[in-house]
Short mmCIF file of C-alpha atoms in Angstrom, two decimals:
data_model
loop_
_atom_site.label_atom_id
_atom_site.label_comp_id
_atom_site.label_asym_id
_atom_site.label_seq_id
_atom_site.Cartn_x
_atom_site.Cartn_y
_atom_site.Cartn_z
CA UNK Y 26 0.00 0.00 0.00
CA UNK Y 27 1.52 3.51 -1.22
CA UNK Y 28 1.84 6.09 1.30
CA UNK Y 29 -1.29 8.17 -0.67
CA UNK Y 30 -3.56 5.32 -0.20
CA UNK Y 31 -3.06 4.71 3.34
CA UNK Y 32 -3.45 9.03 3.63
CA UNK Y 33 -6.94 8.62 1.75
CA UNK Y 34 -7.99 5.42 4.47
CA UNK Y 35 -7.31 7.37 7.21
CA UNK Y 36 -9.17 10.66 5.95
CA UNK Y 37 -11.86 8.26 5.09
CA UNK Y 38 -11.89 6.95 8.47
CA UNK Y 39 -11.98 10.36 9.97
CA UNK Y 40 -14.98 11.34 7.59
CA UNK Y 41 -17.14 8.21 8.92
CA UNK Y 42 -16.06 8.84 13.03
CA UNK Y 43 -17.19 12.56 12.41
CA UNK Y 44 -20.69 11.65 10.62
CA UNK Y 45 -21.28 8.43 12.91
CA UNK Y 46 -20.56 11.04 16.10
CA UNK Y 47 -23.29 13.28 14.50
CA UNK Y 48 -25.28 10.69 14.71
CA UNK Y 49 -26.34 10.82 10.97
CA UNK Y 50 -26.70 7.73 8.15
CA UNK Y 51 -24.49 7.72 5.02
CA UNK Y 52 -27.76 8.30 3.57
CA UNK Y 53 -28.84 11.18 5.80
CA UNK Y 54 -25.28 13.01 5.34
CA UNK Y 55 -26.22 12.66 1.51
CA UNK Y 56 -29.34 14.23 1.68
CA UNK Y 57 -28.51 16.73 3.40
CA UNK Y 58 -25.17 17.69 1.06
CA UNK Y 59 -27.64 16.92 -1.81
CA UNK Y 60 -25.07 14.06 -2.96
CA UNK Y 61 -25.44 10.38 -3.83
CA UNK Y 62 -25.67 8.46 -1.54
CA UNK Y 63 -22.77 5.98 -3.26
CA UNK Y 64 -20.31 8.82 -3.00
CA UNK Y 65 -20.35 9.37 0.85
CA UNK Y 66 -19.35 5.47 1.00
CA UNK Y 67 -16.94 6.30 -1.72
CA UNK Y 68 -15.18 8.64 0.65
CA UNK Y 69 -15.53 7.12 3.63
CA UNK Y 70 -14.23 3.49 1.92
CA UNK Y 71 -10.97 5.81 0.42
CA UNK Y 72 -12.16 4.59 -3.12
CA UNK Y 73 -12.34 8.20 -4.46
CA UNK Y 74 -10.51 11.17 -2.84
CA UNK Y 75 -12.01 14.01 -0.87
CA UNK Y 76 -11.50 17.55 -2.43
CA UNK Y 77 -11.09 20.36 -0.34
CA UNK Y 78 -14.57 21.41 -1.24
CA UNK Y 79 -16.25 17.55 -0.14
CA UNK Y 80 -14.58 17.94 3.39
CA UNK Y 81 -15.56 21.81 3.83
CA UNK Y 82 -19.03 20.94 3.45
CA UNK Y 83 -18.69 17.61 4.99
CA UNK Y 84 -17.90 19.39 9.05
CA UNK Y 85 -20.42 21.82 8.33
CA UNK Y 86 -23.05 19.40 7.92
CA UNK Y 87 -21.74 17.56 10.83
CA UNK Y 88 -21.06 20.30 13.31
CA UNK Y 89 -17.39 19.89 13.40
CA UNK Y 90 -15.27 22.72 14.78
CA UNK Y 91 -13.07 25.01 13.45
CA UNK Y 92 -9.95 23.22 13.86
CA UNK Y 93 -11.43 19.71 13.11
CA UNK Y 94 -12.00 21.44 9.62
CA UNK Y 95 -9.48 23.24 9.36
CA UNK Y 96 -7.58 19.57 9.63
CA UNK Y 97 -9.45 17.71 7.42
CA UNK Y 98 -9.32 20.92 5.07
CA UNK Y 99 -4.96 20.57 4.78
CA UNK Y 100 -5.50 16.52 4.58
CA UNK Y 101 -7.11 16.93 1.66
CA UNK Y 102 -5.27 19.59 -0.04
CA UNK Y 103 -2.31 17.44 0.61
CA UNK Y 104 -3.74 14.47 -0.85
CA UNK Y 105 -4.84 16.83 -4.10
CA UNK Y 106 -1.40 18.36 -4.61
CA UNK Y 107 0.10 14.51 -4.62
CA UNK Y 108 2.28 13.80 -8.01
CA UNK Y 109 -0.25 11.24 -8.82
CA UNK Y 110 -3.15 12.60 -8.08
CA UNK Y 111 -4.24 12.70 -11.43
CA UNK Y 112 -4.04 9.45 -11.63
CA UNK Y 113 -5.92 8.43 -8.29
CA UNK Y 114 -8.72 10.41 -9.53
CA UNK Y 115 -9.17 8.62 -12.82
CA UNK Y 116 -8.80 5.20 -11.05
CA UNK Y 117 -12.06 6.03 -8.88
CA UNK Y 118 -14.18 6.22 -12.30
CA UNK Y 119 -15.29 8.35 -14.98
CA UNK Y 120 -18.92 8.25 -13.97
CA UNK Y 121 -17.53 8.69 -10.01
CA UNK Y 122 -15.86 12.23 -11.24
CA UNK Y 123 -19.14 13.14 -13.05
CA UNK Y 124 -21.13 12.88 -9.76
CA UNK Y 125 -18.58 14.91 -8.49
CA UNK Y 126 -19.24 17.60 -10.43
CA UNK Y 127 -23.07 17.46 -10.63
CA UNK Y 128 -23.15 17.68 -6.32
CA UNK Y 129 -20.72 20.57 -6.94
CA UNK Y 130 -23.18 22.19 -9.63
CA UNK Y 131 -26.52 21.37 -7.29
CA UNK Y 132 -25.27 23.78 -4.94
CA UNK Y 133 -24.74 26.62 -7.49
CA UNK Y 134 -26.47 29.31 -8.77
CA UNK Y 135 -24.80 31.30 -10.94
CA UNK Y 136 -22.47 29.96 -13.63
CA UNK Y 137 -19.53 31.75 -15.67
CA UNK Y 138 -17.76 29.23 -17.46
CA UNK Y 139 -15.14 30.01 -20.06
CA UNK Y 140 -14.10 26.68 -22.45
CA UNK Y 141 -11.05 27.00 -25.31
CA UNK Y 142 -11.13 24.06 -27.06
CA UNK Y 143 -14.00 21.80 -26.31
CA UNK Y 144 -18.04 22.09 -25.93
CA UNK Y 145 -19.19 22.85 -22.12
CA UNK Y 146 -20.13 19.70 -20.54
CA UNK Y 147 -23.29 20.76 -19.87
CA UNK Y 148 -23.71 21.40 -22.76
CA UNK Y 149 -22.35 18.09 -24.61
CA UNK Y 150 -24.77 15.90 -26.67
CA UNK Y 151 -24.66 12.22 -25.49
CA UNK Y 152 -22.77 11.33 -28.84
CA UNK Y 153 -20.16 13.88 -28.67
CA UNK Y 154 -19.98 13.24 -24.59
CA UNK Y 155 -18.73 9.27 -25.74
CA UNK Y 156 -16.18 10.57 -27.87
CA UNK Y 157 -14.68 12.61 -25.06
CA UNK Y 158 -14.98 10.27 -22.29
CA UNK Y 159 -13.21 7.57 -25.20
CA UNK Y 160 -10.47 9.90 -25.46
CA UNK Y 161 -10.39 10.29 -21.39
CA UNK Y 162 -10.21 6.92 -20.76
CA UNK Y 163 -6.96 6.22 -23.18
CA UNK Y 164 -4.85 9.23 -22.16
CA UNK Y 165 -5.59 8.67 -18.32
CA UNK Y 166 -6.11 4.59 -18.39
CA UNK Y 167 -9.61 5.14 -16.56
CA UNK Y 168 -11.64 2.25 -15.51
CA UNK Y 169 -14.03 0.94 -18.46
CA UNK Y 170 -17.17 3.74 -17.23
CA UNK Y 171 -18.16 5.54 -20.13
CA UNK Y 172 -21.66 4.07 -20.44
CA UNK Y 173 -21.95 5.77 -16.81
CA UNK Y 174 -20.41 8.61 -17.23
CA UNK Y 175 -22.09 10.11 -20.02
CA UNK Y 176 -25.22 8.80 -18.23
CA UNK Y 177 -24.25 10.81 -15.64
CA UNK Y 178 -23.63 13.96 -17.76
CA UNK Y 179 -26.64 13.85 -19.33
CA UNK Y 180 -28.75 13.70 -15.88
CA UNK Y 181 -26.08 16.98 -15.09
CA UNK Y 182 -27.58 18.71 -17.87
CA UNK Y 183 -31.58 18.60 -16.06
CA UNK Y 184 -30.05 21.62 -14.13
CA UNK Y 185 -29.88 23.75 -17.55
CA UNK Y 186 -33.88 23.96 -16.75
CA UNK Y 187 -34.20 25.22 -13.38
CA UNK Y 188 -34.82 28.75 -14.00
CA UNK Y 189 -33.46 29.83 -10.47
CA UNK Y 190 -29.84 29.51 -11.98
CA UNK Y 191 -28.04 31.22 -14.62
CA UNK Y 192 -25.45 30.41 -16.88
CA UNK Y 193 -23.34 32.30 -18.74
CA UNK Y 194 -20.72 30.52 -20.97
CA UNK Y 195 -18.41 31.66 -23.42
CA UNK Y 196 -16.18 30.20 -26.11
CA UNK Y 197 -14.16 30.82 -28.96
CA UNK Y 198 -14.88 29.86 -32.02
CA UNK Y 199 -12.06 27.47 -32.37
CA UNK Y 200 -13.89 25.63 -29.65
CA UNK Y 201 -16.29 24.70 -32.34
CA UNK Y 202 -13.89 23.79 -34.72
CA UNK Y 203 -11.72 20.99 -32.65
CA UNK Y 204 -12.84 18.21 -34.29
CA UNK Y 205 -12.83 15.89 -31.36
CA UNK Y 206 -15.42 13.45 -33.15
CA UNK Y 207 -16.43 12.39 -36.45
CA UNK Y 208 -18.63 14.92 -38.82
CA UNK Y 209 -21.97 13.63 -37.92
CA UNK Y 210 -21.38 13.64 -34.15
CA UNK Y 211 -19.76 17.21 -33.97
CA UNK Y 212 -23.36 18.63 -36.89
CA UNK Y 213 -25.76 17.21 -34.02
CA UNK Y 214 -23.59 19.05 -31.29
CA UNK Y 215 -24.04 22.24 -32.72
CA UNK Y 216 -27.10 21.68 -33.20
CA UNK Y 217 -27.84 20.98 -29.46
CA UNK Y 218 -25.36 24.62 -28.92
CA UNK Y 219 -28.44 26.25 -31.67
CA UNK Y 220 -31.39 24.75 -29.21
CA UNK Y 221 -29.52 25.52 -25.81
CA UNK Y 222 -28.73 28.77 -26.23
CA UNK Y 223 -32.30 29.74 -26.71
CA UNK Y 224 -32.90 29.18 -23.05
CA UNK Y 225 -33.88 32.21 -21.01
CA UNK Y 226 -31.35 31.61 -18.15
CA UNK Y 227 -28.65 30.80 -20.99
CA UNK Y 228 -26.56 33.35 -22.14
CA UNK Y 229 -24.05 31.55 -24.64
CA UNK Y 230 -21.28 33.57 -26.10
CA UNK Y 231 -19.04 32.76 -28.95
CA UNK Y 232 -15.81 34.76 -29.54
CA UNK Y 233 -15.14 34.88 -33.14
CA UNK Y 234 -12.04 34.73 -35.68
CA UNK Y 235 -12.67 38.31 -36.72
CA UNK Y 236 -12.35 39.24 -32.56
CA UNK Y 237 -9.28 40.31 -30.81
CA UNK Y 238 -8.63 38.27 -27.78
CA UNK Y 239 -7.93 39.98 -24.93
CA UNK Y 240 -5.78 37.60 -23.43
CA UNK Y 241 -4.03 34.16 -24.77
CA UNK Y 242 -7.11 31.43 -24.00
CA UNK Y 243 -4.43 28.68 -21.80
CA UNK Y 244 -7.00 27.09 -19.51
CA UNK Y 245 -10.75 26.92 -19.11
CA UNK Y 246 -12.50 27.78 -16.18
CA UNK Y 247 -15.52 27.46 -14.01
CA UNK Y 248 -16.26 30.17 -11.47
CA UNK Y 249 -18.97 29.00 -9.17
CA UNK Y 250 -21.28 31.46 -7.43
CA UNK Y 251 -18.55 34.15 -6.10
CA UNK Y 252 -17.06 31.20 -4.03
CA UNK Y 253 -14.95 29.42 -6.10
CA UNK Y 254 -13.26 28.45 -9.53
CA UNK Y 255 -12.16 25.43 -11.14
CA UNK Y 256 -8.91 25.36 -13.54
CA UNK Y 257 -8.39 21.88 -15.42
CA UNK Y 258 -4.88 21.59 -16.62
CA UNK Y 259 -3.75 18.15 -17.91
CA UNK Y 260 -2.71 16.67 -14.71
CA UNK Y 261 -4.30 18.55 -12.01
CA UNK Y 262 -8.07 20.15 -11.38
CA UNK Y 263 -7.20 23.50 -9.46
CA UNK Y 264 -9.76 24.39 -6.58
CA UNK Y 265 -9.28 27.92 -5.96
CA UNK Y 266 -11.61 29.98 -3.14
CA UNK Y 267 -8.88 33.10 -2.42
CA UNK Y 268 -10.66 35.86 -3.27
CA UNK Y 269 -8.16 37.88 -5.57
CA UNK Y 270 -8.09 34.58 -7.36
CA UNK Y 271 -12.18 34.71 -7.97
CA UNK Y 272 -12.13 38.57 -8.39
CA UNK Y 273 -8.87 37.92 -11.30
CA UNK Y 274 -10.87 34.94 -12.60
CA UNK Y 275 -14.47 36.83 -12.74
CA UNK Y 276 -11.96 39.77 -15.09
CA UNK Y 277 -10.78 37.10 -17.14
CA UNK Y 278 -14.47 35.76 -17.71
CA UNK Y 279 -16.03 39.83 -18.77
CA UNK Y 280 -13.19 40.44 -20.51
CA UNK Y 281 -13.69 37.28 -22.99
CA UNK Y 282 -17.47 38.01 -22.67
CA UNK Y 283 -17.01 41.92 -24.13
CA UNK Y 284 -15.72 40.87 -27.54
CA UNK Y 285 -18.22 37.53 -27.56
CA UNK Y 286 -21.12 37.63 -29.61
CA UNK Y 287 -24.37 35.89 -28.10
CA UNK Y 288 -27.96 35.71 -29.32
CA UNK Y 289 -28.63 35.66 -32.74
CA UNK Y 290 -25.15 37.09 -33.58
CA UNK Y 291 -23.63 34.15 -31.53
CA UNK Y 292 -26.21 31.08 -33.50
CA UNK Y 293 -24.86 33.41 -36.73
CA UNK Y 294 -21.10 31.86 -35.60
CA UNK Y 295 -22.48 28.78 -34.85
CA UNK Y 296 -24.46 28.20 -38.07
CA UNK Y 297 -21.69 29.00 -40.50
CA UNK Y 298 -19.45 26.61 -38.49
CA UNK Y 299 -22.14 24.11 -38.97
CA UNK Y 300 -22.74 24.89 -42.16
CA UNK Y 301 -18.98 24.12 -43.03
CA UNK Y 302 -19.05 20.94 -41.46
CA UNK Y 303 -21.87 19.87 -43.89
CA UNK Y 304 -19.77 20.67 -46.71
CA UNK Y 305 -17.08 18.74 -45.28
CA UNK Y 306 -19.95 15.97 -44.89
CA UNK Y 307 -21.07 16.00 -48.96
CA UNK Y 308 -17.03 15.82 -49.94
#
């Protein structure tokens, strides 16, 4: 057993002792984070790692006290900024990190969400979603899941309808051009960008060729509410709640969404991308 497991068991085993003192079922506890139930016994069984943000919420559901958290918060940052993290998170599951996300997302309501070079998530069709997760699964040797996880995704995407959130996400329009699945697969995912961005609490931005960036587009990003963002790079996801690093992240976001186009001017981008992609199709 490598040091990192045996870190995970015992945070694990501190997770249970603080919910079982609380006096609170694996089920209750998942209520009442609005989680699935599996991933509580995930944690608590060290078969996926806790993120800073799953222990945070974790004490306060359970009463814990400051310094109980504040414990638990630098055991998992530790674990997190491991060498081989990456690679502990992929071995939980592809469909284990989309439930991740969507317990993050339930307790959100307002989305910015700035993309480079692929569609949003929640915005993916189911088609295009397989490609990705395919692609996932080679580079990062996950566990055979991607039935699961784009089942997963797709339930994610329910949230697009509850009119007490907003989103706001912008790309550029090379975004729509990586060509991370065949022809057919990439027509129907514009189309689903066309249908999505009709949505009254949608706002869906595309930067175009013709636009000056403002800055070089290195990383996407998810800022959450005003209490945290998300940075993917290739190796590590970046959990970031300092508040010059929100405020410098929520400038980054407006100043890709001032030379965006959305609305009709953004399906305009989007439907002369599609339409060269149908050409491409008849050749």
């Amino acid at each position: 057993m490598t040091s990192f497991q045996q870190a995970r068991i015992d945070l694990g085993s501190q997770l249970r002792q603080l919910r079982e003192a609380a006096h609170l079922s694996g089920k209750d506890l998942a209520e009442r984070l609005r989680w699935q139930p599996s991933k509580v016994s995930r944690l608590e069984n060290a078969r996926q790692t806790a993120t800073e943000d799953d222990v945070v919420v974790w004490a306060q559901a359970v009463g814990a006290g400051a310094e109980t958290t504040d414990d638990l918060i630098r055991q998992a940052i530790a674990l997190l900024e491991r060498h081989d993290d990456w690679k502990q998170r992929h071995r939980s599951g592809l469909a284990a990190l989309q439930e991740d996300i969507r317990d993050l997302e339930a307790r959100t309501r307002l989305f910015r969400v700035f993309e480079p070079n692929i569609i949003v998530g929640l915005l993916q069709t189911a088609e295009y979603s397989r490609h990705v997760f395919s692609k996932v699964k080679r580079l990062y040797s996950a566990p055979e899941q991607i039935d699961a996880a784009v089942r997963v995704r797709m339930q994610r995407q329910e949230i697009l309808y509850d009119r007490a959130r907003t989103f706001r996400f912008v790309l550029p329009e090379s975004a729509l051009h990586t060509r991370l699945a065949p022809l057919d697969v990439m027509r129907g995912q514009l189309d689903r960008l066309l249908a999505v961005s009709t949505l009254p609490n949608v706002e869906f931005g595309v930067v175009p060729y013709t636009a000056e960036m403002p800055s070089a587009p290195i990383n996407g990003f998810w800022i959450y509410n005003d209490a945290m963002v998300g940075v993917a790079t290739l190796t590590k996801d970046l959990v970031l709640r300092d508040p010059d690093d929100i405020a410098f992240y929520v400038r980054a976001f407006e100043d890709f969404a001032k030379v965006a186009v959305f609305d009709e001017d953004g399906r305009d981008v989007i439907i002369r991308v599609l339409d060269q992609y149908r050409k491409q199709s008849a050749h």
